[in-house]
Amino acid sequence: AAKKAEFMKTDAPKYLGFLDDLVKAGGHGHFAVGNAFTVADLLLYVYVEASQAQKTPIESPLLANYTRLANNRKYVEQIPNIAAYLASRPVTPI
C-alpha cells in the first residue's frame, strides 16, 4: 500500500503528464496518434487501467488532471468490440 501511494504521488503524475503531452503533440481529436484508432490508444488504455489512475483516489482520480488521456480512455471504451469485452470480462484484482 505504501509503495502504491508513493507511485501515485510521484511517479504516476510524471508519466501521465508525459503521455498527455504526447497525445497533444501527435493525436487529433480523441486519438493518441494521428486521426484514427491505433494500438497506441489501446496501450494508453491498458497503462491507465494497470496504474489505476482512473480511480485512485476515488474522490479525486489522478486521471482527472490529464484531460487528453481521460478523453482518450472514454473514446476507447465506446468502440463496440472493446465495449463488449469490457462488459463481459471477468473481474480480476490488480
PDB file of N, CA, C and O in Angstrom, residues 16-50:
ATOM      1  N   LEU A  16       2.058  10.227 -16.478  1.00  0.00           N
ATOM      2  CA  LEU A  16       0.794  10.634 -17.081  1.00  0.00           C
ATOM      3  C   LEU A  16       0.926  11.983 -17.777  1.00  0.00           C
ATOM      4  O   LEU A  16       0.362  12.193 -18.850  1.00  0.00           O
ATOM      5  N   GLY A  17       1.670  12.889 -17.188  1.00  0.00           N
ATOM      6  CA  GLY A  17       1.908  14.185 -17.835  1.00  0.00           C
ATOM      7  C   GLY A  17       2.657  14.024 -19.144  1.00  0.00           C
ATOM      8  O   GLY A  17       2.328  14.655 -20.149  1.00  0.00           O
ATOM      9  N   PHE A  18       3.661  13.169 -19.141  1.00  0.00           N
ATOM     10  CA  PHE A  18       4.422  12.885 -20.354  1.00  0.00           C
ATOM     11  C   PHE A  18       3.516  12.301 -21.432  1.00  0.00           C
ATOM     12  O   PHE A  18       3.544  12.737 -22.593  1.00  0.00           O
ATOM     13  N   LEU A  19       2.684  11.328 -21.074  1.00  0.00           N
ATOM     14  CA  LEU A  19       1.778  10.704 -22.044  1.00  0.00           C
ATOM     15  C   LEU A  19       0.720  11.688 -22.539  1.00  0.00           C
ATOM     16  O   LEU A  19       0.382  11.704 -23.724  1.00  0.00           O
ATOM     17  N   ASP A  20       0.209  12.516 -21.636  1.00  0.00           N
ATOM     18  CA  ASP A  20      -0.774  13.531 -22.024  1.00  0.00           C
ATOM     19  C   ASP A  20      -0.160  14.493 -23.048  1.00  0.00           C
ATOM     20  O   ASP A  20      -0.809  14.850 -24.037  1.00  0.00           O
ATOM     21  N   ASP A  21       1.084  14.886 -22.828  1.00  0.00           N
ATOM     22  CA  ASP A  21       1.782  15.773 -23.779  1.00  0.00           C
ATOM     23  C   ASP A  21       2.012  15.081 -25.120  1.00  0.00           C
ATOM     24  O   ASP A  21       1.917  15.721 -26.178  1.00  0.00           O
ATOM     25  N   LEU A  22       2.302  13.783 -25.107  1.00  0.00           N
ATOM     26  CA  LEU A  22       2.474  13.047 -26.363  1.00  0.00           C
ATOM     27  C   LEU A  22       1.175  13.014 -27.166  1.00  0.00           C
ATOM     28  O   LEU A  22       1.189  13.173 -28.385  1.00  0.00           O
ATOM     29  N   VAL A  23       0.060  12.805 -26.482  1.00  0.00           N
ATOM     30  CA  VAL A  23      -1.236  12.803 -27.162  1.00  0.00           C
ATOM     31  C   VAL A  23      -1.510  14.189 -27.752  1.00  0.00           C
ATOM     32  O   VAL A  23      -1.998  14.303 -28.871  1.00  0.00           O
ATOM     33  N   LYS A  24      -1.166  15.223 -27.021  1.00  0.00           N
ATOM     34  CA  LYS A  24      -1.361  16.580 -27.524  1.00  0.00           C
ATOM     35  C   LYS A  24      -0.529  16.809 -28.788  1.00  0.00           C
ATOM     36  O   LYS A  24      -1.006  17.384 -29.760  1.00  0.00           O
ATOM     37  N   ALA A  25       0.702  16.338 -28.779  1.00  0.00           N
ATOM     38  CA  ALA A  25       1.606  16.567 -29.906  1.00  0.00           C
ATOM     39  C   ALA A  25       1.276  15.706 -31.124  1.00  0.00           C
ATOM     40  O   ALA A  25       1.412  16.165 -32.262  1.00  0.00           O
ATOM     41  N   GLY A  26       0.842  14.473 -30.913  1.00  0.00           N
ATOM     42  CA  GLY A  26       0.691  13.555 -32.039  1.00  0.00           C
ATOM     43  C   GLY A  26      -0.708  13.165 -32.408  1.00  0.00           C
ATOM     44  O   GLY A  26      -0.943  12.622 -33.479  1.00  0.00           O
ATOM     45  N   GLY A  27      -1.667  13.432 -31.529  1.00  0.00           N
ATOM     46  CA  GLY A  27      -3.025  12.979 -31.777  1.00  0.00           C
ATOM     47  C   GLY A  27      -3.934  14.080 -32.296  1.00  0.00           C
ATOM     48  O   GLY A  27      -3.620  15.262 -32.205  1.00  0.00           O
ATOM     49  N   HIS A  28      -5.046  13.645 -32.834  1.00  0.00           N
ATOM     50  CA  HIS A  28      -6.085  14.568 -33.301  1.00  0.00           C
ATOM     51  C   HIS A  28      -7.413  14.080 -32.745  1.00  0.00           C
ATOM     52  O   HIS A  28      -7.722  12.894 -32.834  1.00  0.00           O
ATOM     53  N   GLY A  29      -8.187  14.984 -32.181  1.00  0.00           N
ATOM     54  CA  GLY A  29      -9.457  14.581 -31.588  1.00  0.00           C
ATOM     55  C   GLY A  29      -9.226  13.668 -30.406  1.00  0.00           C
ATOM     56  O   GLY A  29      -8.484  13.989 -29.491  1.00  0.00           O
ATOM     57  N   HIS A  30      -9.831  12.501 -30.435  1.00  0.00           N
ATOM     58  CA  HIS A  30      -9.732  11.549 -29.329  1.00  0.00           C
ATOM     59  C   HIS A  30      -8.572  10.577 -29.478  1.00  0.00           C
ATOM     60  O   HIS A  30      -8.380   9.712 -28.638  1.00  0.00           O
ATOM     61  N   PHE A  31      -7.816  10.697 -30.529  1.00  0.00           N
ATOM     62  CA  PHE A  31      -6.802   9.694 -30.845  1.00  0.00           C
ATOM     63  C   PHE A  31      -5.439  10.040 -30.245  1.00  0.00           C
ATOM     64  O   PHE A  31      -5.077  11.193 -30.104  1.00  0.00           O
ATOM     65  N   ALA A  32      -4.679   8.999 -29.944  1.00  0.00           N
ATOM     66  CA  ALA A  32      -3.352   9.186 -29.374  1.00  0.00           C
ATOM     67  C   ALA A  32      -2.324   9.534 -30.435  1.00  0.00           C
ATOM     68  O   ALA A  32      -1.401  10.307 -30.187  1.00  0.00           O
ATOM     69  N   VAL A  33      -2.492   8.966 -31.633  1.00  0.00           N
ATOM     70  CA  VAL A  33      -1.557   9.200 -32.734  1.00  0.00           C
ATOM     71  C   VAL A  33      -2.370   9.391 -34.007  1.00  0.00           C
ATOM     72  O   VAL A  33      -3.172   8.531 -34.363  1.00  0.00           O
ATOM     73  N   GLY A  34      -2.177  10.503 -34.672  1.00  0.00           N
ATOM     74  CA  GLY A  34      -2.871  10.729 -35.934  1.00  0.00           C
ATOM     75  C   GLY A  34      -4.362  10.947 -35.745  1.00  0.00           C
ATOM     76  O   GLY A  34      -4.812  11.449 -34.726  1.00  0.00           O
ATOM     77  N   ASN A  35      -5.121  10.528 -36.756  1.00  0.00           N
ATOM     78  CA  ASN A  35      -6.556  10.791 -36.726  1.00  0.00           C
ATOM     79  C   ASN A  35      -7.402   9.523 -36.840  1.00  0.00           C
ATOM     80  O   ASN A  35      -8.519   9.551 -37.322  1.00  0.00           O
ATOM     81  N   ALA A  36      -6.841   8.390 -36.386  1.00  0.00           N
ATOM     82  CA  ALA A  36      -7.576   7.129 -36.385  1.00  0.00           C
ATOM     83  C   ALA A  36      -7.160   6.298 -35.179  1.00  0.00           C
ATOM     84  O   ALA A  36      -6.065   6.459 -34.645  1.00  0.00           O
ATOM     85  N   PHE A  37      -8.034   5.399 -34.763  1.00  0.00           N
ATOM     86  CA  PHE A  37      -7.757   4.497 -33.650  1.00  0.00           C
ATOM     87  C   PHE A  37      -6.576   3.597 -34.010  1.00  0.00           C
ATOM     88  O   PHE A  37      -6.531   3.024 -35.090  1.00  0.00           O
ATOM     89  N   THR A  38      -5.591   3.515 -33.093  1.00  0.00           N
ATOM     90  CA  THR A  38      -4.422   2.668 -33.310  1.00  0.00           C
ATOM     91  C   THR A  38      -4.121   1.882 -32.037  1.00  0.00           C
ATOM     92  O   THR A  38      -4.753   2.092 -30.990  1.00  0.00           O
ATOM     93  N   VAL A  39      -3.138   1.038 -32.130  1.00  0.00           N
ATOM     94  CA  VAL A  39      -2.705   0.276 -30.957  1.00  0.00           C
ATOM     95  C   VAL A  39      -2.214   1.229 -29.855  1.00  0.00           C
ATOM     96  O   VAL A  39      -2.278   0.895 -28.675  1.00  0.00           O
ATOM     97  N   ALA A  40      -1.767   2.416 -30.213  1.00  0.00           N
ATOM     98  CA  ALA A  40      -1.334   3.393 -29.208  1.00  0.00           C
ATOM     99  C   ALA A  40      -2.489   3.761 -28.274  1.00  0.00           C
ATOM    100  O   ALA A  40      -2.287   3.915 -27.067  1.00  0.00           O
ATOM    101  N   ASP A  41      -3.685   3.887 -28.829  1.00  0.00           N
ATOM    102  CA  ASP A  41      -4.857   4.187 -27.993  1.00  0.00           C
ATOM    103  C   ASP A  41      -5.116   3.050 -27.009  1.00  0.00           C
ATOM    104  O   ASP A  41      -5.400   3.276 -25.838  1.00  0.00           O
ATOM    105  N   LEU A  42      -4.996   1.841 -27.504  1.00  0.00           N
ATOM    106  CA  LEU A  42      -5.209   0.673 -26.658  1.00  0.00           C
ATOM    107  C   LEU A  42      -4.131   0.570 -25.575  1.00  0.00           C
ATOM    108  O   LEU A  42      -4.421   0.263 -24.416  1.00  0.00           O
ATOM    109  N   LEU A  43      -2.897   0.868 -25.930  1.00  0.00           N
ATOM    110  CA  LEU A  43      -1.807   0.820 -24.950  1.00  0.00           C
ATOM    111  C   LEU A  43      -1.989   1.870 -23.854  1.00  0.00           C
ATOM    112  O   LEU A  43      -1.731   1.596 -22.683  1.00  0.00           O
ATOM    113  N   LEU A  44      -2.438   3.060 -24.226  1.00  0.00           N
ATOM    114  CA  LEU A  44      -2.716   4.080 -23.213  1.00  0.00           C
ATOM    115  C   LEU A  44      -3.810   3.609 -22.269  1.00  0.00           C
ATOM    116  O   LEU A  44      -3.717   3.786 -21.050  1.00  0.00           O
ATOM    117  N   TYR A  45      -4.836   3.008 -22.837  1.00  0.00           N
ATOM    118  CA  TYR A  45      -5.934   2.498 -22.020  1.00  0.00           C
ATOM    119  C   TYR A  45      -5.414   1.471 -21.013  1.00  0.00           C
ATOM    120  O   TYR A  45      -5.734   1.532 -19.827  1.00  0.00           O
ATOM    121  N   VAL A  46      -4.623   0.538 -21.485  1.00  0.00           N
ATOM    122  CA  VAL A  46      -4.090  -0.523 -20.623  1.00  0.00           C
ATOM    123  C   VAL A  46      -3.176   0.062 -19.542  1.00  0.00           C
ATOM    124  O   VAL A  46      -3.227  -0.352 -18.381  1.00  0.00           O
ATOM    125  N   TYR A  47      -2.343   1.045 -19.893  1.00  0.00           N
ATOM    126  CA  TYR A  47      -1.458   1.652 -18.891  1.00  0.00           C
ATOM    127  C   TYR A  47      -2.271   2.302 -17.775  1.00  0.00           C
ATOM    128  O   TYR A  47      -1.989   2.105 -16.587  1.00  0.00           O
ATOM    129  N   VAL A  48      -3.275   3.071 -18.160  1.00  0.00           N
ATOM    130  CA  VAL A  48      -4.088   3.748 -17.154  1.00  0.00           C
ATOM    131  C   VAL A  48      -4.822   2.725 -16.299  1.00  0.00           C
ATOM    132  O   VAL A  48      -4.907   2.859 -15.077  1.00  0.00           O
ATOM    133  N   GLU A  49      -5.336   1.677 -16.945  1.00  0.00           N
ATOM    134  CA  GLU A  49      -6.032   0.619 -16.211  1.00  0.00           C
ATOM    135  C   GLU A  49      -5.096  -0.049 -15.203  1.00  0.00           C
ATOM    136  O   GLU A  49      -5.460  -0.253 -14.046  1.00  0.00           O
ATOM    137  N   ALA A  50      -3.905  -0.381 -15.632  1.00  0.00           N
ATOM    138  CA  ALA A  50      -2.955  -1.067 -14.757  1.00  0.00           C
ATOM    139  C   ALA A  50      -2.482  -0.171 -13.615  1.00  0.00           C
ATOM    140  O   ALA A  50      -2.260  -0.646 -12.498  1.00  0.00           O
TER     141      ALA A  50
END
